[in-house]
PDB file of N, CA, C and O in Angstrom:
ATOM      1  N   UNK A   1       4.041  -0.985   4.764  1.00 81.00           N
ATOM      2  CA  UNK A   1       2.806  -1.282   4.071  1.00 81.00           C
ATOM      3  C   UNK A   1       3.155  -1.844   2.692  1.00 81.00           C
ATOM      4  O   UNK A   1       3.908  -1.564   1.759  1.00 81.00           O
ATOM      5  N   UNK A   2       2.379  -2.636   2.964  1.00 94.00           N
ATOM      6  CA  UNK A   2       2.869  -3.780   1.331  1.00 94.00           C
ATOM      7  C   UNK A   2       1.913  -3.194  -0.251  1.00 94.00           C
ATOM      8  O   UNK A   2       0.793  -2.720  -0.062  1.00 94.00           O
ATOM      9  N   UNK A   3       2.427  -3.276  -1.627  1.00 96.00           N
ATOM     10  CA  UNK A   3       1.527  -2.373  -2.690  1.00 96.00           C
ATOM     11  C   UNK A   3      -0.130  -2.671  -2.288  1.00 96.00           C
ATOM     12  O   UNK A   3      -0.929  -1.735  -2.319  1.00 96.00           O
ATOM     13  N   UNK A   4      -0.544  -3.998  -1.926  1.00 97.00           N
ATOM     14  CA  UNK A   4      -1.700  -4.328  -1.927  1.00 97.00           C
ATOM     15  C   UNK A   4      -2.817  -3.620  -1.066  1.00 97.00           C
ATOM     16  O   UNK A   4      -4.001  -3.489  -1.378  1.00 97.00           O
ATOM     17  N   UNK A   5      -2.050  -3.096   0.339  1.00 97.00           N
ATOM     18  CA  UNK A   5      -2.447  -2.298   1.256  1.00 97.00           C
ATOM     19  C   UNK A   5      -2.595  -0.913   0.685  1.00 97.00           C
ATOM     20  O   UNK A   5      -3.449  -0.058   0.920  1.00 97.00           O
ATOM     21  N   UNK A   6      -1.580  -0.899  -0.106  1.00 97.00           N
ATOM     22  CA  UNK A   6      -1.333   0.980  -0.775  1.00 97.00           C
ATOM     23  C   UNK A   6      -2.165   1.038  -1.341  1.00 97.00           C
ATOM     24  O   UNK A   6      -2.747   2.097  -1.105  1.00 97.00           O
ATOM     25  N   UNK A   7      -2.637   0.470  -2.033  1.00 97.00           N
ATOM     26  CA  UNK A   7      -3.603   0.239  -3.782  1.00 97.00           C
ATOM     27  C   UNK A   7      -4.800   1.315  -3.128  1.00 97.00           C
ATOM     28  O   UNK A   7      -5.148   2.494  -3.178  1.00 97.00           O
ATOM     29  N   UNK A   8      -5.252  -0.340  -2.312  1.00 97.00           N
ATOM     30  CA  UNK A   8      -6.542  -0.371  -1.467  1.00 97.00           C
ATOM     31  C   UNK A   8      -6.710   1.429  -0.693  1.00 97.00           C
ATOM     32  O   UNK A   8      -7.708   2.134  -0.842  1.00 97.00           O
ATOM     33  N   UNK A   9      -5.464   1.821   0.098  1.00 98.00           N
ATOM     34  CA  UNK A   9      -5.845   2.625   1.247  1.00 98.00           C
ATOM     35  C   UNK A   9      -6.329   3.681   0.127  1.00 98.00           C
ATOM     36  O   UNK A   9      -7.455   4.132   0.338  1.00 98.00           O
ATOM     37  N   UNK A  10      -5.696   4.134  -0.987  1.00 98.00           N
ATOM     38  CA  UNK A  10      -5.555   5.467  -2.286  1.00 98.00           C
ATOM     39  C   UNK A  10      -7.136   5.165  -2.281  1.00 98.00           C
ATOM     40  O   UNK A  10      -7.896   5.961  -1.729  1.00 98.00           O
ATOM     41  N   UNK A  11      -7.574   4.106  -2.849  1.00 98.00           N
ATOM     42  CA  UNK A  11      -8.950   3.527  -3.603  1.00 98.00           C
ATOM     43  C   UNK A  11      -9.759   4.141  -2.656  1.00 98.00           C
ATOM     44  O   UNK A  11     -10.517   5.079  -2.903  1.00 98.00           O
ATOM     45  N   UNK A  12      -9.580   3.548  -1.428  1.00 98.00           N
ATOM     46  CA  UNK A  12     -10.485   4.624  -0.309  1.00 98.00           C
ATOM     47  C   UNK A  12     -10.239   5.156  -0.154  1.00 98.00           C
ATOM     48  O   UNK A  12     -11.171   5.626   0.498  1.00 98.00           O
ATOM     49  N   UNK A  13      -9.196   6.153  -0.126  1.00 97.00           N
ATOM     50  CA  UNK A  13      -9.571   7.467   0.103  1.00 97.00           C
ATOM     51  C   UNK A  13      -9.747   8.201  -0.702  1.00 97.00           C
ATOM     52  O   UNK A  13      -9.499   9.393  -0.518  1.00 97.00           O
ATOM     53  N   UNK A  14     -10.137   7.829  -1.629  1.00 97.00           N
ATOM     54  CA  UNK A  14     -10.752   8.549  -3.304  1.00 97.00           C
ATOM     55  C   UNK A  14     -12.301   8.228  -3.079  1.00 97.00           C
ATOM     56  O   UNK A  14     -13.092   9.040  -3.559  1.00 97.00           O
ATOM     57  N   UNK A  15     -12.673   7.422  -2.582  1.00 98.00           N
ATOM     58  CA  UNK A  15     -14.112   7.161  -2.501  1.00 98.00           C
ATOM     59  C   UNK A  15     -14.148   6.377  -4.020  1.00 98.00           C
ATOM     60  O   UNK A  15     -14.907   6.796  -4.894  1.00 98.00           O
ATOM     61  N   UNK A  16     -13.622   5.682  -4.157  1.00 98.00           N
ATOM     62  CA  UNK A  16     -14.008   4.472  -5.520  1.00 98.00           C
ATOM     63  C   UNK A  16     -14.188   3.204  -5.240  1.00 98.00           C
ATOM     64  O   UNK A  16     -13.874   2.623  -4.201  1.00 98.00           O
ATOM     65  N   UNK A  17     -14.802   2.691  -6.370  1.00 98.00           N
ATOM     66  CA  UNK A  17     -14.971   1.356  -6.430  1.00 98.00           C
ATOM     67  C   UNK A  17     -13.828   0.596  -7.337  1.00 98.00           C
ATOM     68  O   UNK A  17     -13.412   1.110  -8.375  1.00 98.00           O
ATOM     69  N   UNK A  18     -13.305  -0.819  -6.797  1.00 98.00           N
ATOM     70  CA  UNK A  18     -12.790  -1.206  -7.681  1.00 98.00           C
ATOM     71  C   UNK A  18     -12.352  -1.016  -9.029  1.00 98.00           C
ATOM     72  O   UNK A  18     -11.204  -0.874  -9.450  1.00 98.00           O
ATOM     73  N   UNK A  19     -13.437  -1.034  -9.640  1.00 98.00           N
ATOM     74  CA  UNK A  19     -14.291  -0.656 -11.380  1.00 98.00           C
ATOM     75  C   UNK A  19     -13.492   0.318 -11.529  1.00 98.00           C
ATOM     76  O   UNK A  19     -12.352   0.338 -11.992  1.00 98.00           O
ATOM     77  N   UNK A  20     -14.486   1.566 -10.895  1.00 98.00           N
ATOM     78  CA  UNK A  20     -14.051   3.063 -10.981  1.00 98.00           C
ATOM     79  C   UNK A  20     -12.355   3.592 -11.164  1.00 98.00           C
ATOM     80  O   UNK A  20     -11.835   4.264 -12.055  1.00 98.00           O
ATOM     81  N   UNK A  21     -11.766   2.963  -9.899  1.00 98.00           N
ATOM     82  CA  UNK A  21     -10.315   3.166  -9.768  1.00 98.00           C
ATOM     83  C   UNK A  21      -9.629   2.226 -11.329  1.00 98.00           C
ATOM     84  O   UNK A  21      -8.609   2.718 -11.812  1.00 98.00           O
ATOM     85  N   UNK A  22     -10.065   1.268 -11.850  1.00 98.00           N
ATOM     86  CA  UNK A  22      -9.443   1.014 -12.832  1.00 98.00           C
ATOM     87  C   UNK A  22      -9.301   1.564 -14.355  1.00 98.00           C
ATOM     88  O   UNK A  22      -8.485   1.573 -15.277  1.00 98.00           O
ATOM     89  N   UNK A  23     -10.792   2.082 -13.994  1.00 98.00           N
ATOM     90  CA  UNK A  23     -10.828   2.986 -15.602  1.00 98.00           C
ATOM     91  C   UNK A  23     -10.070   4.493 -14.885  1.00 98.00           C
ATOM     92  O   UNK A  23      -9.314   5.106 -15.640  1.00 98.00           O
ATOM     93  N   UNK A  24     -10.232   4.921 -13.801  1.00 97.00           N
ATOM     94  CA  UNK A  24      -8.961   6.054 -13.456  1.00 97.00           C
ATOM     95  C   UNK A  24      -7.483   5.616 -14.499  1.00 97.00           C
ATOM     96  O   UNK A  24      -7.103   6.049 -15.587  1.00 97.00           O
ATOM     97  N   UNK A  25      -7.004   4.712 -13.690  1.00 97.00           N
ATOM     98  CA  UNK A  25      -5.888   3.935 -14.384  1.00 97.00           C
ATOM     99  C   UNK A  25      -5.434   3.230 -15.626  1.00 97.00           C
ATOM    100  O   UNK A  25      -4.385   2.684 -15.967  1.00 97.00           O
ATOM    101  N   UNK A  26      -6.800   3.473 -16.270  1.00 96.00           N
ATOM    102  CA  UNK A  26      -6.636   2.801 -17.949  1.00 96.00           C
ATOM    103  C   UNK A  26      -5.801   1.383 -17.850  1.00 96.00           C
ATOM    104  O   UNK A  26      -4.855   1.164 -18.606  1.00 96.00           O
ATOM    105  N   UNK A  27      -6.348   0.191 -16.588  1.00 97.00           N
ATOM    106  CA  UNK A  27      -6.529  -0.750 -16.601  1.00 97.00           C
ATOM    107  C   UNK A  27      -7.648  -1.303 -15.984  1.00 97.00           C
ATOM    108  O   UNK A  27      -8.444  -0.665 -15.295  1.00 97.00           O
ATOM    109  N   UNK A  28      -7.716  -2.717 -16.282  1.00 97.00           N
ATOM    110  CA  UNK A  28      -9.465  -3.478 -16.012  1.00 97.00           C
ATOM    111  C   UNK A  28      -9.441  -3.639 -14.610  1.00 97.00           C
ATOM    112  O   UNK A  28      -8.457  -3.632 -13.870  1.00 97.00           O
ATOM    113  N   UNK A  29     -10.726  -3.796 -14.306  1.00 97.00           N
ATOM    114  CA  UNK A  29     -11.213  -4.326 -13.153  1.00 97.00           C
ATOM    115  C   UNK A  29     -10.153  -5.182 -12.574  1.00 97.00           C
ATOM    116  O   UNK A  29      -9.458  -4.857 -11.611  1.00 97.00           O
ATOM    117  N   UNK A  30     -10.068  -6.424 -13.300  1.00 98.00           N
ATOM    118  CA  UNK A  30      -9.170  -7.461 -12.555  1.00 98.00           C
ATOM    119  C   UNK A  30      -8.209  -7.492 -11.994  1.00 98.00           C
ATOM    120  O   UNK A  30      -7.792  -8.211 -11.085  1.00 98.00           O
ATOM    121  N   UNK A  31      -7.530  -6.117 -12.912  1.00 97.00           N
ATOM    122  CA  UNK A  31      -5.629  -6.001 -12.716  1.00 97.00           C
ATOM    123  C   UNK A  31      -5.923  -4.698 -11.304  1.00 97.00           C
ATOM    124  O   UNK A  31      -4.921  -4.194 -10.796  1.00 97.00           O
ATOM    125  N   UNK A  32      -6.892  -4.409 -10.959  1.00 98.00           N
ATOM    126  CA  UNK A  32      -7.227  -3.745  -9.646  1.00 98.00           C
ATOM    127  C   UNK A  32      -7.886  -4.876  -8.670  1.00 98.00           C
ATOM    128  O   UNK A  32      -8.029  -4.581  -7.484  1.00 98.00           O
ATOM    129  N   UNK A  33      -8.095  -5.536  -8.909  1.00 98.00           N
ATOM    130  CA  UNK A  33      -8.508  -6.697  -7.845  1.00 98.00           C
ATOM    131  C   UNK A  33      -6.991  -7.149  -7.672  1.00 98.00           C
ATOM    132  O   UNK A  33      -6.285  -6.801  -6.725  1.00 98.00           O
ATOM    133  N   UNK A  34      -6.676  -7.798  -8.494  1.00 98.00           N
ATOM    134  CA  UNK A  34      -5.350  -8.632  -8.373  1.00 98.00           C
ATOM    135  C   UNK A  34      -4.436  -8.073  -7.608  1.00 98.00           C
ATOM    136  O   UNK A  34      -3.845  -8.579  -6.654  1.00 98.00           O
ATOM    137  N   UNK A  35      -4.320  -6.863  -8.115  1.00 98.00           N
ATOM    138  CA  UNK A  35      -3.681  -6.033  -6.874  1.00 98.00           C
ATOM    139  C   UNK A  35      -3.762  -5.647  -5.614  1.00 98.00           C
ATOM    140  O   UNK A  35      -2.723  -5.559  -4.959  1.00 98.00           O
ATOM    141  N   UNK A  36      -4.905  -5.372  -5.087  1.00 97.00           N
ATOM    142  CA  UNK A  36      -5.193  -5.216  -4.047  1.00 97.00           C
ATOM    143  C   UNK A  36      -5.312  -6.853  -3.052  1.00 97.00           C
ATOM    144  O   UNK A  36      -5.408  -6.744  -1.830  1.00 97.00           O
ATOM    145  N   UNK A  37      -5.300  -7.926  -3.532  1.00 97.00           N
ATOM    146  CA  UNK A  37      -5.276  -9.229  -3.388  1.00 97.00           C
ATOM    147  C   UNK A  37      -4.144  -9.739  -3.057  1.00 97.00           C
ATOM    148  O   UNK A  37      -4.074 -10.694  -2.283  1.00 97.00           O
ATOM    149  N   UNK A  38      -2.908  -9.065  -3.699  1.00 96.00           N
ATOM    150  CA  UNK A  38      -1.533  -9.162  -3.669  1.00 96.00           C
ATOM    151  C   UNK A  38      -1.676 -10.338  -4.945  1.00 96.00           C
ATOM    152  O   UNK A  38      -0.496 -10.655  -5.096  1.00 96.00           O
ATOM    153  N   UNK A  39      -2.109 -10.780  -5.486  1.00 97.00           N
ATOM    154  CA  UNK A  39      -2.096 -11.520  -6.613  1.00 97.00           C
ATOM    155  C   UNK A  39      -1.026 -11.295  -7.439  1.00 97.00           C
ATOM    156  O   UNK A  39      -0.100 -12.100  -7.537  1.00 97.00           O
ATOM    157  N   UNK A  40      -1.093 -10.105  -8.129  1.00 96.00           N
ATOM    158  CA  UNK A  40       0.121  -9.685  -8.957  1.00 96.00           C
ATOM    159  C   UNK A  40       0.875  -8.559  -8.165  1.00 96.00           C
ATOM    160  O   UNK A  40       0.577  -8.153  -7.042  1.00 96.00           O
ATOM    161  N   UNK A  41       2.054  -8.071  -9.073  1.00 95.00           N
ATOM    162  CA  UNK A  41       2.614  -6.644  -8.823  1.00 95.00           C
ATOM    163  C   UNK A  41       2.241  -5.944  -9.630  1.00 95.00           C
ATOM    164  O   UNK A  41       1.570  -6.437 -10.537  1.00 95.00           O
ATOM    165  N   UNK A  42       2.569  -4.281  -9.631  1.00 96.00           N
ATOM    166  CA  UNK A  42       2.124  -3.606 -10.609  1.00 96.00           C
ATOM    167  C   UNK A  42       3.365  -3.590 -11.335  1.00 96.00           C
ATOM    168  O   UNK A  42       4.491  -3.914 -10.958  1.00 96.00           O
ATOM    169  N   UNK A  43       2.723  -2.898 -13.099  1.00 95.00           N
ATOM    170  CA  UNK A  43       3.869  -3.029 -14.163  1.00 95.00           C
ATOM    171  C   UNK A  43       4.146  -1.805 -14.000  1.00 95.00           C
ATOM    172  O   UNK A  43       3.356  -1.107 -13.363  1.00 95.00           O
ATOM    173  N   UNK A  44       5.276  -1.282 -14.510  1.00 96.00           N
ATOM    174  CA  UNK A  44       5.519   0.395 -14.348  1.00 96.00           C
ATOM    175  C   UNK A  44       4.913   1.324 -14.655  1.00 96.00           C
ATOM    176  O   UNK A  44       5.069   2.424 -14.124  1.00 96.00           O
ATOM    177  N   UNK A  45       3.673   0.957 -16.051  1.00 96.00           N
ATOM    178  CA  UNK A  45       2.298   1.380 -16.356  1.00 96.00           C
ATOM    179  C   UNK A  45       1.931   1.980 -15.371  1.00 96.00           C
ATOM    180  O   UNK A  45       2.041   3.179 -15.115  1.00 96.00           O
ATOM    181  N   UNK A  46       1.161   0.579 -14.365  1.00 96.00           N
ATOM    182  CA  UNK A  46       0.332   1.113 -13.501  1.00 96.00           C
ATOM    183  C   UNK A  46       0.950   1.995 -12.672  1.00 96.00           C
ATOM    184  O   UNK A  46       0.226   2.967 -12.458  1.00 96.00           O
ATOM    185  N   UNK A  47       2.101   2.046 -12.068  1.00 96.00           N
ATOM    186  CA  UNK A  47       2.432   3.058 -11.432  1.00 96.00           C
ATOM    187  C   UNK A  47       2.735   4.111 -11.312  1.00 96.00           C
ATOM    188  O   UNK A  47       2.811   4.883 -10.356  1.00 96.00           O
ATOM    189  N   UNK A  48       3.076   4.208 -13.165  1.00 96.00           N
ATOM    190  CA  UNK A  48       2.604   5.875 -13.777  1.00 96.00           C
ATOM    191  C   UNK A  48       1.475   6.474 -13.457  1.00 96.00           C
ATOM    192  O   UNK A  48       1.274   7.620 -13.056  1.00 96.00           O
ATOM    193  N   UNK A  49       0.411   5.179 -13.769  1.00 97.00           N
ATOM    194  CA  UNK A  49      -0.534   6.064 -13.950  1.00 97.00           C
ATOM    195  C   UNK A  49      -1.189   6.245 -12.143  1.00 97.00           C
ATOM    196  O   UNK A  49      -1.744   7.318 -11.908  1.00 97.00           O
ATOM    197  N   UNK A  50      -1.118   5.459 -11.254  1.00 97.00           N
ATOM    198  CA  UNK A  50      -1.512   5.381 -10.324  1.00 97.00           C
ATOM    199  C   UNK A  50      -0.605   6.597  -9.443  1.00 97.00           C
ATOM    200  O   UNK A  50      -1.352   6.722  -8.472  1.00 97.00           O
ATOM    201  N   UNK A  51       0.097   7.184  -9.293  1.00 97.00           N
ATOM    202  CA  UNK A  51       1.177   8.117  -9.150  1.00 97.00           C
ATOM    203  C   UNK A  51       0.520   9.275  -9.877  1.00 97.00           C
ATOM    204  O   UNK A  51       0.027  10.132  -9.144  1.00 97.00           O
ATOM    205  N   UNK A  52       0.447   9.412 -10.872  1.00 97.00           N
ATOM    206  CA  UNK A  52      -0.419  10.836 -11.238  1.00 97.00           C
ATOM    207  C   UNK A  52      -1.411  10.814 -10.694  1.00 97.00           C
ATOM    208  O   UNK A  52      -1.607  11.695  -9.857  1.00 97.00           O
ATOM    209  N   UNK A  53      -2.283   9.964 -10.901  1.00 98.00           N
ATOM    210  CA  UNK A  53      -3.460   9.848  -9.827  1.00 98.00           C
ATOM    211  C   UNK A  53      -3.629  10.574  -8.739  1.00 98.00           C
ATOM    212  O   UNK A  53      -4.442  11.431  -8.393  1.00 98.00           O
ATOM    213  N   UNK A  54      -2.450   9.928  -8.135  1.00 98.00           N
ATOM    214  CA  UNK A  54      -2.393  10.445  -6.700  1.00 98.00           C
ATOM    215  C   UNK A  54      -1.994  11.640  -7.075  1.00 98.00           C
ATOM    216  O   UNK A  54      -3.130  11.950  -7.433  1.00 98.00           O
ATOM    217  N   UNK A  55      -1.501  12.401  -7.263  1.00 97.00           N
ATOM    218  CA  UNK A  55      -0.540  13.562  -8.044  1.00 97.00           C
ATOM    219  C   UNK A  55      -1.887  14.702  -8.076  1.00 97.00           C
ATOM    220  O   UNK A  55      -1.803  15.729  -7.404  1.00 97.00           O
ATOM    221  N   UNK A  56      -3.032  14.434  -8.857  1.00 97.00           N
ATOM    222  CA  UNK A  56      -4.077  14.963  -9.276  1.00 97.00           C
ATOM    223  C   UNK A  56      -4.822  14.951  -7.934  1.00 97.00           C
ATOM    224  O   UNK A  56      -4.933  16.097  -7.499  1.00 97.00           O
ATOM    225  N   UNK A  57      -5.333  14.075  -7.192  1.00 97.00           N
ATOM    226  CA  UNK A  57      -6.034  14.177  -5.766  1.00 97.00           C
ATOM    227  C   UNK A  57      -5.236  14.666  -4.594  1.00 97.00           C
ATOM    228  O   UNK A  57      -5.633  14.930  -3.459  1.00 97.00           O
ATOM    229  N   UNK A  58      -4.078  14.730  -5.079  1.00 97.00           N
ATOM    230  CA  UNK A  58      -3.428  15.202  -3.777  1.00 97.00           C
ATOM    231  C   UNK A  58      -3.499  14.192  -2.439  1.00 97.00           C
ATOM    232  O   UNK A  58      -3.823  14.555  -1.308  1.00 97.00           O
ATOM    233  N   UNK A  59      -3.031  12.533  -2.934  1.00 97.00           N
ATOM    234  CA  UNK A  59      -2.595  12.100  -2.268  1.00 97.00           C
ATOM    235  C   UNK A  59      -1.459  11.280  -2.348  1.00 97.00           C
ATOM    236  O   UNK A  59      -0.924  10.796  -3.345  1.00 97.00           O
ATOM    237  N   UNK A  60      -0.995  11.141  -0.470  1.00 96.00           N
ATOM    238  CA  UNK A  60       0.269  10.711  -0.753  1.00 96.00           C
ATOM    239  C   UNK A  60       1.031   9.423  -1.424  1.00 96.00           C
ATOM    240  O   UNK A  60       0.569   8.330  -1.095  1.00 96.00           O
ATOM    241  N   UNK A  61       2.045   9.425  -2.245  1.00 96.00           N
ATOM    242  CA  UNK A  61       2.080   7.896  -2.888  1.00 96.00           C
ATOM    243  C   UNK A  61       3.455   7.857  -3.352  1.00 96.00           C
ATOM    244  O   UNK A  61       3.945   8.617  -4.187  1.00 96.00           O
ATOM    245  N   UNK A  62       4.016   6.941  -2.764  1.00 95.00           N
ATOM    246  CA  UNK A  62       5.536   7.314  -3.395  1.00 95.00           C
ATOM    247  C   UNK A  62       5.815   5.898  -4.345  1.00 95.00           C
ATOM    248  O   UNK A  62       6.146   4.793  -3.917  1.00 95.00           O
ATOM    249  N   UNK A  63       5.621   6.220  -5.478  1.00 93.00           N
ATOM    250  CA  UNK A  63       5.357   5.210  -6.190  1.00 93.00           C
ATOM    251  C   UNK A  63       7.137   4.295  -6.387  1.00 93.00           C
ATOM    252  O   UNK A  63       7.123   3.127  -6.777  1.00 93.00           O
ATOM    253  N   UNK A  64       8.691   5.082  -6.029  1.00 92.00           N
ATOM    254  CA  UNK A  64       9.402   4.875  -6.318  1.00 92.00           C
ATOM    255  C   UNK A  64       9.695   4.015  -5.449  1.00 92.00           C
ATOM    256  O   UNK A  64      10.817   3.559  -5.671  1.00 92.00           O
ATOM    257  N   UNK A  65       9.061   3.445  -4.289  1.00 93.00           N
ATOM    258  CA  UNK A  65       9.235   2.197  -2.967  1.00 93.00           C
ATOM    259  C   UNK A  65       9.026   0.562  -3.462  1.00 93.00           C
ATOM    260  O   UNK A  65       9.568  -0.404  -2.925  1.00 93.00           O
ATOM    261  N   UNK A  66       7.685   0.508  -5.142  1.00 91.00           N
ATOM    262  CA  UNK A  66       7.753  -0.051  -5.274  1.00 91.00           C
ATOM    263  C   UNK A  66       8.254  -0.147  -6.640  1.00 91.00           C
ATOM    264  O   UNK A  66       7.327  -0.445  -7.393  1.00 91.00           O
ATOM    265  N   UNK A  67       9.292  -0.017  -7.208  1.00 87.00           N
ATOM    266  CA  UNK A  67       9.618  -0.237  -8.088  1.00 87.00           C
ATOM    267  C   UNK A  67      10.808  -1.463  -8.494  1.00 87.00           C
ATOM    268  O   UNK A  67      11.136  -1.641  -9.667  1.00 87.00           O
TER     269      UNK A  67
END
């Protein structure tokens, strides 16, 4: 599964919106579109913070696959 698929599957299964999941992450809307788009990669930022995230919901995410 490629980050863009990962982003996305976390996002649903949190029950969020785009929006929502980005202010989770203390980044914008876009840089959560872009991602899930495969547009960009994530910066190590996001995968801090997207990794606690998961960390806090108790889901799975091994953020060290994409690094």
């Amino acid at each position: 599964m490629d980050f863009s698929e990962e982003i996305k599957r976390i996002r649903q299964t949190s029950f969020l919106s785009q929006e929502a999941l980005a202010k989770e992450l203390n980044v914008s809307f876009a840089t959560v579109n872009r991602l899930e788009t495969g547009k960009t990669t994530p910066s190590y930022k996001t995968l801090k913070e997207l990794n606690d995230f998961c960390k806090a919901k108790n889901i799975e995410f091994d953020a060290e696959k994409y690094m």
